[in-house]
Amino acid sequence: MLIFAGLGNPGAEYAGNRHNIGFMAVDAIQRRHSFSPWSKKFKALISEGEIGGERVLLMKPQTFMNLSGEAVGEAMRFYKLEPKHILAIYDELDLIQGKARIKTGGGHGGHNGIKSLDAHCGREYRRLRLGIGHPGSKEKVHNHVLGDFAKADKVWLEPLLDALADNADMLVKAEDSQFLNKLTLATGGKPEPEPAPVKPAGKSHIRQARNSVQPKILPTTGPMADMLKKLFGNKGE
């Protein structure tokens, strides 16, 4: 089983906040893949289903963002899972709007929901960060994060969430680079090139030079041949 934990704050007043893009993401997955209706368990709203042949538990912690780890940690222990079986989906100030990144482990970057997950689940879980952009100054961060997405944001937000849900099987299979390219294309960006295959190590120039030297053919007739015969004799004698 895998846990896809979308992070956000519960309640209608927070539903459209940028901080709640994690909730929006798991909502999109739940609708697209015919998961069970949302129910309450583990201090969270949960929904179960299957993606790509793998059982997946969707979670929306109801503890408020700063205590998200309490809910996710409880579910992790109940199902006897390890941190590697968890994918946290959340907002990222330091990514431009619509950009996404995936990594395993790392720091919390000042995100209180991730601080809580680190404390309750360990650090080696996967993290899908969805960019909401930075307002430009530290003083504006609070209102930006807890402010609703603007109508203009629908241009990238809806395609991003649709692509995320459509390609959730890639998340299950850990095909992260392919998944990110799908999101990039959906939001009008250019996909990142696949890493070039590593060429097998070639021979050194010295070794190549040595191998390219052909053995000299010794003369069999003439004065040089006679001299060599006197020095070394004939083979087989």
PDB file of C-alpha atoms in Angstrom:
ATOM      1  CA  MET A   1       0.000   0.000   0.000  1.00  0.00           C
ATOM      2  CA  LEU A   2       0.995   3.589  -0.651  1.00  0.00           C
ATOM      3  CA  ILE A   3      -0.208   6.702   1.152  1.00  0.00           C
ATOM      4  CA  PHE A   4      -0.756   9.864  -0.886  1.00  0.00           C
ATOM      5  CA  ALA A   5      -1.117  12.614   1.721  1.00  0.00           C
ATOM      6  CA  GLY A   6      -2.308  15.979   0.453  1.00  0.00           C
ATOM      7  CA  LEU A   7      -1.551  18.748   2.933  1.00  0.00           C
ATOM      8  CA  GLY A   8      -3.854  21.648   3.742  1.00  0.00           C
ATOM      9  CA  ASN A   9      -6.206  23.128   6.310  1.00  0.00           C
ATOM     10  CA  PRO A  10      -9.720  21.798   6.968  1.00  0.00           C
ATOM     11  CA  GLY A  11     -12.825  23.948   6.649  1.00  0.00           C
ATOM     12  CA  ALA A  12     -14.677  25.783   3.907  1.00  0.00           C
ATOM     13  CA  GLU A  13     -12.896  29.069   4.634  1.00  0.00           C
ATOM     14  CA  TYR A  14      -9.551  27.519   3.631  1.00  0.00           C
ATOM     15  CA  ALA A  15     -10.745  25.395   0.706  1.00  0.00           C
ATOM     16  CA  GLY A  16      -9.551  27.763  -2.052  1.00  0.00           C
ATOM     17  CA  ASN A  17      -6.266  28.769  -0.382  1.00  0.00           C
ATOM     18  CA  ARG A  18      -2.931  28.343  -2.132  1.00  0.00           C
ATOM     19  CA  HIS A  19      -1.838  26.477   1.000  1.00  0.00           C
ATOM     20  CA  ASN A  20      -4.487  23.846   0.193  1.00  0.00           C
ATOM     21  CA  ILE A  21      -3.198  22.777  -3.207  1.00  0.00           C
ATOM     22  CA  GLY A  22      -2.281  19.416  -1.645  1.00  0.00           C
ATOM     23  CA  PHE A  23      -5.944  18.828  -0.741  1.00  0.00           C
ATOM     24  CA  MET A  24      -6.929  19.842  -4.278  1.00  0.00           C
ATOM     25  CA  ALA A  25      -4.474  17.344  -5.752  1.00  0.00           C
ATOM     26  CA  VAL A  26      -5.768  14.313  -3.844  1.00  0.00           C
ATOM     27  CA  ASP A  27      -9.349  15.430  -4.550  1.00  0.00           C
ATOM     28  CA  ALA A  28      -8.525  15.321  -8.269  1.00  0.00           C
ATOM     29  CA  ILE A  29      -7.023  11.828  -7.937  1.00  0.00           C
ATOM     30  CA  GLN A  30     -10.026  10.612  -5.944  1.00  0.00           C
ATOM     31  CA  ARG A  31     -12.480  11.787  -8.621  1.00  0.00           C
ATOM     32  CA  ARG A  32     -10.474  10.490 -11.576  1.00  0.00           C
ATOM     33  CA  HIS A  33      -9.779   6.991 -10.285  1.00  0.00           C
ATOM     34  CA  SER A  34     -13.134   6.038  -8.750  1.00  0.00           C
ATOM     35  CA  PHE A  35     -11.907   5.842  -5.178  1.00  0.00           C
ATOM     36  CA  SER A  36     -14.215   5.214  -2.240  1.00  0.00           C
ATOM     37  CA  PRO A  37     -16.145   8.182  -0.761  1.00  0.00           C
ATOM     38  CA  TRP A  38     -14.238  10.227   1.798  1.00  0.00           C
ATOM     39  CA  SER A  39     -14.560   8.945   5.370  1.00  0.00           C
ATOM     40  CA  LYS A  40     -13.007   9.895   8.702  1.00  0.00           C
ATOM     41  CA  LYS A  41     -10.113   7.925  10.173  1.00  0.00           C
ATOM     42  CA  PHE A  42      -6.616   8.611  11.529  1.00  0.00           C
ATOM     43  CA  LYS A  43      -7.531  12.280  12.269  1.00  0.00           C
ATOM     44  CA  ALA A  44      -8.015  12.662   8.526  1.00  0.00           C
ATOM     45  CA  LEU A  45     -10.408  12.265   5.642  1.00  0.00           C
ATOM     46  CA  ILE A  46      -9.381   9.110   3.802  1.00  0.00           C
ATOM     47  CA  SER A  47     -10.329   7.445   0.537  1.00  0.00           C
ATOM     48  CA  GLU A  48      -9.126   4.054  -0.708  1.00  0.00           C
ATOM     49  CA  GLY A  49      -8.663   2.796  -4.232  1.00  0.00           C
ATOM     50  CA  GLU A  50      -6.268   1.292  -6.728  1.00  0.00           C
ATOM     51  CA  ILE A  51      -3.914   2.911  -9.232  1.00  0.00           C
ATOM     52  CA  GLY A  52      -1.711   0.947 -11.591  1.00  0.00           C
ATOM     53  CA  GLY A  53      -2.394  -2.285  -9.718  1.00  0.00           C
ATOM     54  CA  GLU A  54      -1.286  -0.786  -6.389  1.00  0.00           C
ATOM     55  CA  ARG A  55      -3.543  -0.111  -3.406  1.00  0.00           C
ATOM     56  CA  VAL A  56      -3.469   3.585  -2.516  1.00  0.00           C
ATOM     57  CA  LEU A  57      -4.788   5.435   0.526  1.00  0.00           C
ATOM     58  CA  LEU A  58      -5.528   9.114  -0.062  1.00  0.00           C
ATOM     59  CA  MET A  59      -5.379  11.335   3.008  1.00  0.00           C
ATOM     60  CA  LYS A  60      -6.399  14.886   3.883  1.00  0.00           C
ATOM     61  CA  PRO A  61      -5.263  15.465   7.497  1.00  0.00           C
ATOM     62  CA  GLN A  62      -7.881  17.343   9.507  1.00  0.00           C
ATOM     63  CA  THR A  63      -5.456  18.452  12.226  1.00  0.00           C
ATOM     64  CA  PHE A  64      -4.604  21.751  10.488  1.00  0.00           C
ATOM     65  CA  MET A  65      -1.386  22.059   8.556  1.00  0.00           C
ATOM     66  CA  ASN A  66       1.027  22.373  11.488  1.00  0.00           C
ATOM     67  CA  LEU A  67       0.035  18.950  12.885  1.00  0.00           C
ATOM     68  CA  SER A  68      -0.312  17.041   9.610  1.00  0.00           C
ATOM     69  CA  GLY A  69       2.237  14.453  10.707  1.00  0.00           C
ATOM     70  CA  GLU A  70      -0.007  13.209  13.527  1.00  0.00           C
ATOM     71  CA  ALA A  71      -2.545  11.902  11.015  1.00  0.00           C
ATOM     72  CA  VAL A  72      -0.084  10.539   8.456  1.00  0.00           C
ATOM     73  CA  GLY A  73       2.105   8.936  11.122  1.00  0.00           C
ATOM     74  CA  GLU A  74      -0.901   7.191  12.672  1.00  0.00           C
ATOM     75  CA  ALA A  75      -1.911   5.688   9.312  1.00  0.00           C
ATOM     76  CA  MET A  76       1.685   4.685   8.563  1.00  0.00           C
ATOM     77  CA  ARG A  77       1.976   2.766  11.831  1.00  0.00           C
ATOM     78  CA  PHE A  78      -1.490   1.177  11.500  1.00  0.00           C
ATOM     79  CA  TYR A  79      -0.624  -0.315   8.111  1.00  0.00           C
ATOM     80  CA  LYS A  80       2.971  -1.121   9.177  1.00  0.00           C
ATOM     81  CA  LEU A  81       4.408   0.980   6.373  1.00  0.00           C
ATOM     82  CA  GLU A  82       7.759   2.716   6.051  1.00  0.00           C
ATOM     83  CA  PRO A  83       8.414   6.368   5.118  1.00  0.00           C
ATOM     84  CA  LYS A  84       9.248   5.286   1.553  1.00  0.00           C
ATOM     85  CA  HIS A  85       5.587   4.283   1.113  1.00  0.00           C
ATOM     86  CA  ILE A  86       4.395   7.863   1.714  1.00  0.00           C
ATOM     87  CA  LEU A  87       4.019  10.625  -0.867  1.00  0.00           C
ATOM     88  CA  ALA A  88       3.328  14.076   0.577  1.00  0.00           C
ATOM     89  CA  ILE A  89       1.776  16.603  -1.832  1.00  0.00           C
ATOM     90  CA  TYR A  90       2.010  20.255  -0.822  1.00  0.00           C
ATOM     91  CA  ASP A  91       2.533  23.882  -1.839  1.00  0.00           C
ATOM     92  CA  GLU A  92       5.967  25.341  -2.522  1.00  0.00           C
ATOM     93  CA  LEU A  93       6.664  29.078  -2.334  1.00  0.00           C
ATOM     94  CA  ASP A  94      10.058  28.775  -3.981  1.00  0.00           C
ATOM     95  CA  LEU A  95       8.702  27.311  -7.210  1.00  0.00           C
ATOM     96  CA  ILE A  96       6.959  29.441  -9.805  1.00  0.00           C
ATOM     97  CA  GLN A  97       3.241  28.864 -10.261  1.00  0.00           C
ATOM     98  CA  GLY A  98       2.480  25.561 -11.923  1.00  0.00           C
ATOM     99  CA  LYS A  99       5.999  24.167 -11.624  1.00  0.00           C
ATOM    100  CA  ALA A 100       6.447  20.832  -9.815  1.00  0.00           C
ATOM    101  CA  ARG A 101       9.318  18.923  -8.290  1.00  0.00           C
ATOM    102  CA  ILE A 102       9.680  15.487  -6.674  1.00  0.00           C
ATOM    103  CA  LYS A 103      12.341  14.312  -4.271  1.00  0.00           C
ATOM    104  CA  THR A 104      12.848  11.863  -1.433  1.00  0.00           C
ATOM    105  CA  GLY A 105      13.983  13.171   1.920  1.00  0.00           C
ATOM    106  CA  GLY A 106      15.620  16.543   2.447  1.00  0.00           C
ATOM    107  CA  GLY A 107      14.812  19.560   4.577  1.00  0.00           C
ATOM    108  CA  HIS A 108      11.438  21.090   5.354  1.00  0.00           C
ATOM    109  CA  GLY A 109      12.202  24.467   3.751  1.00  0.00           C
ATOM    110  CA  GLY A 110      10.225  26.267   6.454  1.00  0.00           C
ATOM    111  CA  HIS A 111       6.997  24.410   5.603  1.00  0.00           C
ATOM    112  CA  ASN A 112       5.215  23.618   8.874  1.00  0.00           C
ATOM    113  CA  GLY A 113       3.306  20.650   7.459  1.00  0.00           C
ATOM    114  CA  ILE A 114       6.550  19.032   6.366  1.00  0.00           C
ATOM    115  CA  LYS A 115       8.161  19.793   9.740  1.00  0.00           C
ATOM    116  CA  SER A 116       5.330  17.810  11.339  1.00  0.00           C
ATOM    117  CA  LEU A 117       5.664  14.887   8.919  1.00  0.00           C
ATOM    118  CA  ASP A 118       9.409  14.776   9.571  1.00  0.00           C
ATOM    119  CA  ALA A 119       8.736  14.559  13.305  1.00  0.00           C
ATOM    120  CA  HIS A 120       6.114  11.794  13.069  1.00  0.00           C
ATOM    121  CA  CYS A 121       7.163   9.785  10.010  1.00  0.00           C
ATOM    122  CA  GLY A 122      10.900  10.278   9.593  1.00  0.00           C
ATOM    123  CA  ARG A 123      12.368  12.172   6.638  1.00  0.00           C
ATOM    124  CA  GLU A 124      12.792   9.564   3.911  1.00  0.00           C
ATOM    125  CA  TYR A 125       9.370   9.923   2.307  1.00  0.00           C
ATOM    126  CA  ARG A 126       8.671  11.238  -1.188  1.00  0.00           C
ATOM    127  CA  ARG A 127       7.637  14.853  -1.623  1.00  0.00           C
ATOM    128  CA  LEU A 128       5.691  16.289  -4.539  1.00  0.00           C
ATOM    129  CA  ARG A 129       6.038  20.065  -4.339  1.00  0.00           C
ATOM    130  CA  LEU A 130       3.600  22.171  -6.359  1.00  0.00           C
ATOM    131  CA  GLY A 131       4.674  25.735  -7.012  1.00  0.00           C
ATOM    132  CA  ILE A 132       2.445  28.599  -5.925  1.00  0.00           C
ATOM    133  CA  GLY A 133       4.988  31.358  -6.533  1.00  0.00           C
ATOM    134  CA  HIS A 134       6.477  33.825  -4.073  1.00  0.00           C
ATOM    135  CA  PRO A 135       4.799  37.189  -3.449  1.00  0.00           C
ATOM    136  CA  GLY A 136       8.153  38.973  -3.506  1.00  0.00           C
ATOM    137  CA  SER A 137       8.698  39.884   0.134  1.00  0.00           C
ATOM    138  CA  LYS A 138       8.613  38.058   3.466  1.00  0.00           C
ATOM    139  CA  GLU A 139       5.898  40.372   4.805  1.00  0.00           C
ATOM    140  CA  LYS A 140       3.469  39.254   2.092  1.00  0.00           C
ATOM    141  CA  VAL A 141       4.018  35.506   2.464  1.00  0.00           C
ATOM    142  CA  HIS A 142       1.331  34.864   5.094  1.00  0.00           C
ATOM    143  CA  ASN A 143      -1.464  36.534   3.140  1.00  0.00           C
ATOM    144  CA  HIS A 144      -0.257  34.986  -0.100  1.00  0.00           C
ATOM    145  CA  VAL A 145      -0.227  31.434   1.249  1.00  0.00           C
ATOM    146  CA  LEU A 146      -3.544  31.752   3.061  1.00  0.00           C
ATOM    147  CA  GLY A 147      -5.123  33.704   0.216  1.00  0.00           C
ATOM    148  CA  ASP A 148      -7.306  32.075  -2.421  1.00  0.00           C
ATOM    149  CA  PHE A 149      -6.084  31.339  -5.912  1.00  0.00           C
ATOM    150  CA  ALA A 150      -7.084  34.124  -8.280  1.00  0.00           C
ATOM    151  CA  LYS A 151      -9.414  33.515 -11.222  1.00  0.00           C
ATOM    152  CA  ALA A 152      -6.441  34.012 -13.535  1.00  0.00           C
ATOM    153  CA  ASP A 153      -4.687  31.072 -11.857  1.00  0.00           C
ATOM    154  CA  LYS A 154      -7.199  28.659 -13.379  1.00  0.00           C
ATOM    155  CA  VAL A 155      -5.216  28.893 -16.625  1.00  0.00           C
ATOM    156  CA  TRP A 156      -2.452  26.751 -15.096  1.00  0.00           C
ATOM    157  CA  LEU A 157      -4.039  25.305 -11.939  1.00  0.00           C
ATOM    158  CA  GLU A 158      -6.792  23.263 -13.567  1.00  0.00           C
ATOM    159  CA  PRO A 159      -4.527  21.707 -16.252  1.00  0.00           C
ATOM    160  CA  LEU A 160      -1.942  20.943 -13.548  1.00  0.00           C
ATOM    161  CA  LEU A 161      -4.430  19.111 -11.336  1.00  0.00           C
ATOM    162  CA  ASP A 162      -5.972  17.275 -14.294  1.00  0.00           C
ATOM    163  CA  ALA A 163      -2.556  16.099 -15.503  1.00  0.00           C
ATOM    164  CA  LEU A 164      -1.587  15.074 -11.982  1.00  0.00           C
ATOM    165  CA  ALA A 165      -4.694  12.908 -11.676  1.00  0.00           C
ATOM    166  CA  ASP A 166      -4.430  11.508 -15.223  1.00  0.00           C
ATOM    167  CA  ASN A 167      -0.835  10.387 -14.668  1.00  0.00           C
ATOM    168  CA  ALA A 168      -1.030   9.241 -11.053  1.00  0.00           C
ATOM    169  CA  ASP A 169       0.008   5.750 -12.180  1.00  0.00           C
ATOM    170  CA  MET A 170       3.464   7.220 -12.881  1.00  0.00           C
ATOM    171  CA  LEU A 171       3.638   8.350  -9.254  1.00  0.00           C
ATOM    172  CA  VAL A 172       2.797   4.818  -8.154  1.00  0.00           C
ATOM    173  CA  LYS A 173       5.562   3.409 -10.378  1.00  0.00           C
ATOM    174  CA  ALA A 174       8.014   6.140  -9.285  1.00  0.00           C
ATOM    175  CA  GLU A 175       8.419   7.290 -12.900  1.00  0.00           C
ATOM    176  CA  ASP A 176       9.097  10.752 -11.582  1.00  0.00           C
ATOM    177  CA  SER A 177      10.837  12.412 -14.532  1.00  0.00           C
ATOM    178  CA  GLN A 178       8.146  11.244 -16.973  1.00  0.00           C
ATOM    179  CA  PHE A 179       5.451  12.403 -14.579  1.00  0.00           C
ATOM    180  CA  LEU A 180       6.967  15.873 -14.220  1.00  0.00           C
ATOM    181  CA  ASN A 181       7.225  16.198 -17.994  1.00  0.00           C
ATOM    182  CA  LYS A 182       3.508  15.434 -18.282  1.00  0.00           C
ATOM    183  CA  LEU A 183       2.729  18.258 -15.839  1.00  0.00           C
ATOM    184  CA  THR A 184       5.067  20.618 -17.668  1.00  0.00           C
ATOM    185  CA  LEU A 185       3.413  19.933 -21.014  1.00  0.00           C
ATOM    186  CA  ALA A 186      -0.055  20.342 -19.507  1.00  0.00           C
ATOM    187  CA  THR A 187       0.796  23.801 -18.189  1.00  0.00           C
ATOM    188  CA  GLY A 188       2.363  25.005 -21.432  1.00  0.00           C
ATOM    189  CA  GLY A 189       6.006  24.514 -20.561  1.00  0.00           C
ATOM    190  CA  LYS A 190       8.770  22.648 -22.356  1.00  0.00           C
ATOM    191  CA  PRO A 191       9.643  19.189 -21.046  1.00  0.00           C
ATOM    192  CA  GLU A 192      13.098  18.696 -19.637  1.00  0.00           C
ATOM    193  CA  PRO A 193      15.378  16.524 -21.818  1.00  0.00           C
ATOM    194  CA  GLU A 194      16.030  12.979 -20.730  1.00  0.00           C
ATOM    195  CA  PRO A 195      19.540  12.515 -19.320  1.00  0.00           C
ATOM    196  CA  ALA A 196      21.994  11.354 -21.984  1.00  0.00           C
ATOM    197  CA  PRO A 197      23.013   7.683 -21.753  1.00  0.00           C
ATOM    198  CA  VAL A 198      26.403   7.122 -20.205  1.00  0.00           C
ATOM    199  CA  LYS A 199      28.907   5.931 -22.792  1.00  0.00           C
ATOM    200  CA  PRO A 200      31.122   2.968 -21.846  1.00  0.00           C
ATOM    201  CA  ALA A 201      34.563   4.046 -20.769  1.00  0.00           C
ATOM    202  CA  GLY A 202      36.965   4.087 -23.719  1.00  0.00           C
ATOM    203  CA  LYS A 203      40.545   2.986 -23.734  1.00  0.00           C
ATOM    204  CA  SER A 204      43.153   5.537 -22.771  1.00  0.00           C
ATOM    205  CA  HIS A 205      45.152   7.177 -25.547  1.00  0.00           C
ATOM    206  CA  ILE A 206      48.262   5.370 -24.331  1.00  0.00           C
ATOM    207  CA  ARG A 207      46.553   1.981 -24.385  1.00  0.00           C
ATOM    208  CA  GLN A 208      45.082   2.689 -27.799  1.00  0.00           C
ATOM    209  CA  ALA A 209      48.545   3.630 -29.070  1.00  0.00           C
ATOM    210  CA  ARG A 210      50.026   0.468 -27.618  1.00  0.00           C
ATOM    211  CA  ASN A 211      47.319  -1.694 -29.123  1.00  0.00           C
ATOM    212  CA  SER A 212      47.702  -0.022 -32.493  1.00  0.00           C
ATOM    213  CA  VAL A 213      51.419  -0.864 -32.753  1.00  0.00           C
ATOM    214  CA  GLN A 214      51.810  -3.813 -35.116  1.00  0.00           C
ATOM    215  CA  PRO A 215      54.537  -6.393 -34.438  1.00  0.00           C
ATOM    216  CA  LYS A 216      57.542  -6.014 -36.683  1.00  0.00           C
ATOM    217  CA  ILE A 217      58.172  -8.809 -39.195  1.00  0.00           C
ATOM    218  CA  LEU A 218      61.772 -10.029 -39.005  1.00  0.00           C
ATOM    219  CA  PRO A 219      63.634 -10.633 -42.288  1.00  0.00           C
ATOM    220  CA  THR A 220      64.100 -14.246 -43.349  1.00  0.00           C
ATOM    221  CA  THR A 221      66.728 -13.663 -46.061  1.00  0.00           C
ATOM    222  CA  GLY A 222      69.640 -11.366 -46.655  1.00  0.00           C
ATOM    223  CA  PRO A 223      72.545 -10.120 -44.472  1.00  0.00           C
ATOM    224  CA  MET A 224      70.275  -9.172 -41.514  1.00  0.00           C
ATOM    225  CA  ALA A 225      68.707 -12.652 -41.495  1.00  0.00           C
ATOM    226  CA  ASP A 226      72.147 -14.290 -41.534  1.00  0.00           C
ATOM    227  CA  MET A 227      73.308 -12.145 -38.612  1.00  0.00           C
ATOM    228  CA  LEU A 228      70.205 -12.989 -36.549  1.00  0.00           C
ATOM    229  CA  LYS A 229      70.680 -16.675 -37.223  1.00  0.00           C
ATOM    230  CA  LYS A 230      74.244 -16.459 -35.901  1.00  0.00           C
ATOM    231  CA  LEU A 231      73.100 -14.640 -32.763  1.00  0.00           C
ATOM    232  CA  PHE A 232      70.017 -16.685 -31.872  1.00  0.00           C
ATOM    233  CA  GLY A 233      70.179 -19.771 -34.012  1.00  0.00           C
ATOM    234  CA  ASN A 234      67.213 -21.266 -35.862  1.00  0.00           C
ATOM    235  CA  LYS A 235      64.077 -22.123 -33.875  1.00  0.00           C
ATOM    236  CA  GLY A 236      63.503 -25.809 -33.708  1.00  0.00           C
ATOM    237  CA  GLU A 237      67.204 -26.740 -33.898  1.00  0.00           C
TER     238      GLU A 237
END
